[in-house]
Tab-separated table of C-alpha atoms and ligand atoms in Angstrom:
chain	number	residue	atom	x	y	z
A	23	UNK	CA	0.044	-0.030	-0.038
A	24	UNK	CA	1.126	3.486	-0.870
A	25	UNK	CA	0.213	6.331	1.571
A	26	UNK	CA	0.321	9.443	-0.541
A	27	UNK	CA	-0.446	11.668	2.493
A	28	UNK	CA	2.578	10.312	4.346
A	29	UNK	CA	5.690	12.543	4.743
A	30	UNK	CA	7.765	9.488	3.605
A	31	UNK	CA	8.460	9.871	-0.090
A	32	UNK	CA	6.527	7.586	-2.355
A	33	UNK	CA	9.704	6.072	-3.983
A	34	UNK	CA	10.912	5.229	-0.527
A	35	UNK	CA	7.617	3.514	0.385
A	36	UNK	CA	7.851	1.461	-2.933
A	37	UNK	CA	11.346	0.466	-2.026
A	38	UNK	CA	10.341	-0.870	1.280
A	39	UNK	CA	7.548	-2.782	-0.212
A	40	UNK	CA	9.660	-4.493	-2.690
A	41	UNK	CA	12.259	-5.309	-0.055
A	42	UNK	CA	9.647	-6.784	2.253
A	43	UNK	CA	8.411	-8.914	-0.627
A	44	UNK	CA	11.880	-10.261	-1.140
A	45	UNK	CA	12.419	-10.915	2.495
A	46	UNK	CA	9.017	-12.777	2.703
A	47	UNK	CA	9.930	-14.859	-0.227
A	48	UNK	CA	7.140	-13.457	-2.368
A	49	UNK	CA	9.720	-12.309	-4.754
A	50	UNK	CA	12.249	-15.089	-5.309
A	51	UNK	CA	15.878	-14.789	-6.312
A	52	UNK	CA	16.132	-14.855	-10.147
A	53	UNK	CA	12.609	-13.837	-10.645
A	54	UNK	CA	11.752	-10.949	-12.853
A	55	UNK	CA	10.330	-7.844	-11.147
A	56	UNK	CA	7.021	-6.557	-12.521
A	57	UNK	CA	7.516	-3.682	-15.148
A	58	UNK	CA	7.668	-0.043	-14.196
A	59	UNK	CA	4.353	0.423	-16.086
A	60	UNK	CA	2.744	-2.329	-14.047
A	61	UNK	CA	3.718	-0.783	-10.738
A	62	UNK	CA	2.798	2.732	-11.987
A	63	UNK	CA	-0.670	1.611	-12.976
A	64	UNK	CA	-1.373	-0.673	-10.022
A	65	UNK	CA	-0.299	1.928	-7.394
A	66	UNK	CA	-1.459	4.895	-9.378
A	67	UNK	CA	1.930	6.669	-9.236
A	68	UNK	CA	4.318	8.047	-11.861
A	69	UNK	CA	6.798	5.888	-13.722
A	70	UNK	CA	9.481	8.282	-12.758
A	71	UNK	CA	8.771	7.553	-9.141
A	72	UNK	CA	8.793	3.637	-9.800
A	73	UNK	CA	12.127	4.158	-11.675
A	74	UNK	CA	13.674	6.010	-8.683
A	75	UNK	CA	12.729	3.170	-6.281
A	76	UNK	CA	14.068	0.508	-8.655
A	77	UNK	CA	17.285	2.345	-9.233
A	78	UNK	CA	17.800	2.646	-5.487
A	79	UNK	CA	17.414	-1.017	-5.098
A	80	UNK	CA	19.680	-1.798	-7.945
A	81	UNK	CA	22.287	0.418	-6.313
A	82	UNK	CA	21.740	-1.496	-3.051
A	83	UNK	CA	22.092	-4.789	-5.022
A	84	UNK	CA	18.601	-6.057	-4.026
A	85	UNK	CA	17.800	-6.026	-7.802
A	86	UNK	CA	19.938	-6.129	-10.915
A	87	UNK	CA	19.118	-5.144	-14.546
A	88	UNK	CA	19.909	-7.354	-17.492
A	89	UNK	CA	20.175	-5.564	-20.797
A	90	UNK	CA	17.203	-6.216	-23.035
A	91	UNK	CA	15.590	-8.540	-20.472
A	92	UNK	CA	14.458	-6.565	-17.552
A	93	UNK	CA	15.039	-6.175	-13.731
A	94	UNK	CA	15.580	-9.237	-11.605
A	95	UNK	CA	15.832	-10.185	-7.862
A	96	UNK	CA	19.364	-10.819	-7.034
A	97	UNK	CA	20.393	-14.058	-5.541
A	98	UNK	CA	21.224	-14.022	-1.856
A	99	UNK	CA	24.901	-14.384	-1.231
A	100	UNK	CA	26.368	-17.012	1.186
A	101	UNK	CA	28.033	-15.337	4.003
A	102	UNK	CA	31.210	-16.966	5.238
A	103	UNK	CA	32.346	-16.088	8.559
A	104	UNK	CA	36.171	-15.674	8.493
A	105	UNK	CA	36.633	-15.816	12.327
A	106	UNK	CA	37.354	-19.503	12.558
A	107	UNK	CA	39.539	-22.001	10.553
A	108	UNK	CA	36.953	-24.154	8.960
A	109	UNK	CA	36.644	-26.417	5.937
A	110	UNK	CA	34.317	-26.148	2.980
A	111	UNK	CA	32.468	-29.129	4.232
A	112	UNK	CA	31.950	-27.690	7.689
A	113	UNK	CA	30.911	-24.280	6.314
A	114	UNK	CA	28.141	-25.793	4.141
A	115	UNK	CA	26.853	-28.147	6.784
A	116	UNK	CA	26.796	-25.308	9.263
A	117	UNK	CA	24.302	-23.645	6.964
A	118	UNK	CA	22.289	-26.783	6.588
A	119	UNK	CA	23.394	-27.267	2.957
A	120	UNK	CA	24.732	-30.518	1.390
A	121	UNK	CA	28.334	-30.018	0.087
A	122	UNK	CA	29.754	-32.161	-2.676
A	123	UNK	CA	32.763	-32.087	-4.938
A	124	UNK	CA	33.531	-32.560	-8.474
A	125	UNK	CA	37.062	-33.909	-8.827
A	126	UNK	CA	38.933	-32.527	-11.805
A	127	UNK	CA	42.351	-33.944	-11.193
A	128	UNK	CA	44.261	-35.759	-8.433
A	129	UNK	CA	48.068	-36.191	-8.964
A	130	UNK	CA	51.297	-36.481	-7.221
A	131	UNK	CA	53.791	-33.952	-8.500
A	132	UNK	CA	57.214	-32.811	-7.454
A	133	UNK	CA	57.058	-29.436	-5.626
A	134	UNK	CA	58.386	-26.431	-7.431
A	135	UNK	CA	60.676	-23.983	-5.552
A	136	UNK	CA	58.036	-21.593	-4.455
A	137	UNK	CA	55.479	-24.200	-3.332
A	138	UNK	CA	58.346	-26.144	-1.496
A	139	UNK	CA	59.237	-22.854	0.379
A	140	UNK	CA	55.619	-22.333	1.446
A	141	UNK	CA	55.325	-25.981	2.653
A	142	UNK	CA	58.784	-25.940	4.176
A	143	UNK	CA	59.896	-29.066	2.303
A	144	UNK	CA	62.747	-29.681	-0.010
A	145	UNK	CA	62.336	-28.768	-3.722
A	146	UNK	CA	60.780	-31.647	-5.757
A	147	UNK	CA	59.507	-33.415	-2.753
A	148	UNK	CA	56.090	-35.063	-3.623
A	149	UNK	CA	52.968	-33.040	-3.125
A	150	UNK	CA	49.394	-34.051	-4.066
A	151	UNK	CA	47.886	-31.639	-6.575
A	152	UNK	CA	44.157	-31.674	-6.118
A	153	UNK	CA	41.783	-29.785	-8.286
A	154	UNK	CA	38.029	-29.698	-7.097
A	155	UNK	CA	34.952	-27.801	-7.794
A	156	UNK	CA	33.191	-27.356	-4.419
A	157	UNK	CA	29.367	-27.359	-4.674
A	158	UNK	CA	26.479	-26.503	-2.242
A	159	UNK	CA	23.261	-28.171	-3.253
A	160	UNK	CA	24.827	-28.942	-6.583
A	161	UNK	CA	25.640	-25.413	-7.408
A	162	UNK	CA	29.371	-24.732	-8.016
A	163	UNK	CA	30.653	-22.215	-5.425
A	164	UNK	CA	34.413	-22.448	-5.801
A	165	UNK	CA	37.190	-23.889	-7.814
A	166	UNK	CA	39.842	-25.099	-5.465
A	167	UNK	CA	43.473	-26.039	-6.207
A	168	UNK	CA	45.133	-27.646	-3.291
A	169	UNK	CA	48.771	-28.711	-2.857
A	170	UNK	CA	49.336	-31.098	0.071
A	171	UNK	CA	52.636	-32.295	1.394
A	172	UNK	CA	52.584	-35.995	0.669
A	173	UNK	CA	55.096	-37.076	3.195
A	174	UNK	CA	53.221	-35.377	5.956
A	175	UNK	CA	49.568	-36.104	4.937
A	176	UNK	CA	50.003	-39.875	4.029
A	177	UNK	CA	47.549	-42.109	2.221
A	178	UNK	CA	45.411	-39.487	0.506
A	179	UNK	CA	43.290	-40.901	-2.243
A	180	UNK	CA	40.921	-39.491	-4.816
A	181	UNK	CA	38.034	-40.999	-2.897
A	182	UNK	CA	38.927	-39.088	0.217
A	183	UNK	CA	39.101	-35.729	-1.501
A	184	UNK	CA	35.712	-36.221	-2.898
A	185	UNK	CA	34.371	-35.832	0.641
A	186	UNK	CA	36.519	-33.885	3.304
A	187	UNK	CA	40.211	-33.343	3.449
A	188	UNK	CA	40.172	-31.806	6.887
A	189	UNK	CA	38.085	-34.650	8.257
A	190	UNK	CA	40.582	-37.117	6.958
A	191	UNK	CA	43.557	-35.207	8.454
A	192	UNK	CA	41.878	-34.887	11.826
A	193	UNK	CA	39.701	-37.994	12.217
A	194	UNK	CA	41.687	-40.610	10.294
A	195	UNK	CA	45.329	-39.482	10.681
A	196	UNK	CA	44.592	-38.002	14.133
A	197	UNK	CA	46.556	-34.821	13.316
A	198	UNK	CA	45.399	-31.415	14.565
A	199	UNK	CA	44.885	-28.445	12.385
A	200	UNK	CA	46.271	-25.289	13.942
A	201	UNK	CA	46.191	-21.982	12.052
A	202	UNK	CA	46.224	-20.557	8.568
A	203	UNK	CA	47.069	-17.321	6.892
A	204	UNK	CA	44.864	-16.234	4.126
A	205	UNK	CA	45.208	-13.622	1.304
A	206	UNK	CA	42.221	-12.113	-0.549
A	207	UNK	CA	42.259	-10.689	-4.184
A	208	UNK	CA	39.583	-9.666	-6.541
A	209	UNK	CA	39.986	-10.905	-10.051
A	210	UNK	CA	38.118	-11.550	-13.265
A	211	UNK	CA	37.562	-15.250	-13.940
A	212	UNK	CA	40.157	-17.031	-16.088
A	213	UNK	CA	39.099	-19.741	-18.597
A	214	UNK	CA	39.320	-22.507	-16.159
A	215	UNK	CA	37.157	-20.666	-13.614
A	216	UNK	CA	34.615	-19.704	-16.262
A	217	UNK	CA	34.277	-23.372	-17.258
A	218	UNK	CA	34.086	-25.043	-13.957
A	219	UNK	CA	32.113	-22.331	-12.157
A	220	UNK	CA	29.578	-22.047	-14.977
A	221	UNK	CA	29.734	-18.216	-15.079
A	222	UNK	CA	29.636	-15.718	-17.915
A	223	UNK	CA	32.696	-14.114	-19.338
A	224	UNK	CA	34.253	-11.248	-17.363
A	225	UNK	CA	32.576	-12.480	-14.130
A	226	UNK	CA	34.445	-11.369	-10.987
A	227	UNK	CA	35.812	-14.002	-8.611
A	228	UNK	CA	37.279	-13.729	-5.183
A	229	UNK	CA	40.547	-15.550	-5.078
A	230	UNK	CA	41.742	-16.788	-1.701
A	231	UNK	CA	45.125	-18.084	-1.027
A	232	UNK	CA	45.495	-20.068	2.209
A	233	UNK	CA	48.581	-21.612	3.759
A	234	UNK	CA	47.487	-23.956	6.606
A	235	UNK	CA	49.614	-25.412	9.363
A	236	UNK	CA	49.185	-28.243	11.848
A	237	UNK	CA	49.069	-27.337	15.548
A	238	UNK	CA	52.894	-27.795	15.805
A	239	UNK	CA	53.282	-25.186	13.157
A	240	UNK	CA	54.182	-27.507	10.190
A	241	UNK	CA	52.586	-26.232	7.014
A	242	UNK	CA	50.660	-28.949	5.264
A	243	UNK	CA	48.602	-27.334	2.457
A	244	UNK	CA	48.753	-24.442	0.056
A	245	UNK	CA	45.376	-23.649	-1.487
A	246	UNK	CA	43.958	-21.341	-4.050
A	247	UNK	CA	40.268	-21.035	-4.067
A	248	UNK	CA	38.270	-18.987	-6.442
A	249	UNK	CA	34.862	-18.245	-5.112
A	250	UNK	CA	32.051	-16.888	-7.250
A	251	UNK	CA	31.669	-13.254	-6.294
A	252	UNK	CA	27.955	-13.327	-7.156
A	253	UNK	CA	27.343	-16.043	-4.543
A	254	UNK	CA	29.725	-15.202	-1.729
A	255	UNK	CA	30.382	-12.560	0.800
A	256	UNK	CA	32.770	-12.727	3.698
A	257	UNK	CA	32.215	-11.464	7.248
A	258	UNK	CA	34.803	-10.733	9.910
A	259	UNK	CA	34.095	-9.376	13.422
A	260	UNK	CA	36.587	-6.626	14.315
A	261	UNK	CA	37.265	-5.502	17.828
A	262	UNK	CA	38.945	-2.329	18.773
B	7	GLP	C1	38.292	-24.646	2.564
B	7	GLP	C2	39.657	-24.070	2.464
B	7	GLP	C3	40.755	-25.109	2.043
B	7	GLP	C4	40.606	-26.406	2.536
B	7	GLP	C5	39.196	-26.881	2.382
B	7	GLP	C6	39.047	-28.249	3.108
B	7	GLP	O1	37.729	-24.790	1.239
B	7	GLP	N1	39.657	-22.800	1.763
B	7	GLP	O2	42.006	-24.355	2.448
B	7	GLP	O3	41.554	-27.216	1.934
B	7	GLP	O4	38.348	-26.008	3.024
B	7	GLP	O5	37.709	-28.691	2.849
B	7	GLP	P1	37.238	-30.078	3.041
B	7	GLP	O6	37.587	-30.496	4.326
B	7	GLP	O7	35.760	-29.989	2.862
B	7	GLP	O8	37.892	-30.967	1.856
């Protein structure tokens, strides 16, 4: 309902109305929004006013416009809390979602100099090179390239990495994961990311590079994860 007598501007009332429909699930992610004309006629307000409300919601990313197609409800992003050292499997389960993996490759390769330095092993020592697409409810979320010290994390198989690496390290090998340092970078998806994440050309991705250590300080993995920027946002609690 629009109250024309209210001191609250009409475009603002309409914005709130659309937001509330999104929150209640009456408008679903991916749905097309009714046209400016429909709103204008139905609410008996000007198209300019409708346009103003829609533009504000596009700027706030509740809605997005697709050229030649119309205006759509934006998918809600997954919020990943960065305050703990968790695995993809744990993150998804904590949200009540079903994680799965698509294994692209699983190999043992000799560590190149840079990687060997990060893992604190001699150059050419064996490392597992694992490429996986990480999915939630069968939707690709991230492409992950993991390098794991093979002399430290023994007995890894392609079967294991199709479920959870961290679970294997802690539950089967009885090792304790201690800490990690993580770097973030915004990039445009490369060809591999486009293909495996099923996203259109020039899409942004969030690249995370993590080096993880066991609780005794030994680094065991170097990981590059490319997260879909349209699906993910990251949250950090900051204290002063
Ligand atoms: C996250 C981290 C990776 C880690 C992975 C383990 O995706 N970014 O560094 O290797 O979790 O996940 P899982 O135990 O589900 O294989």
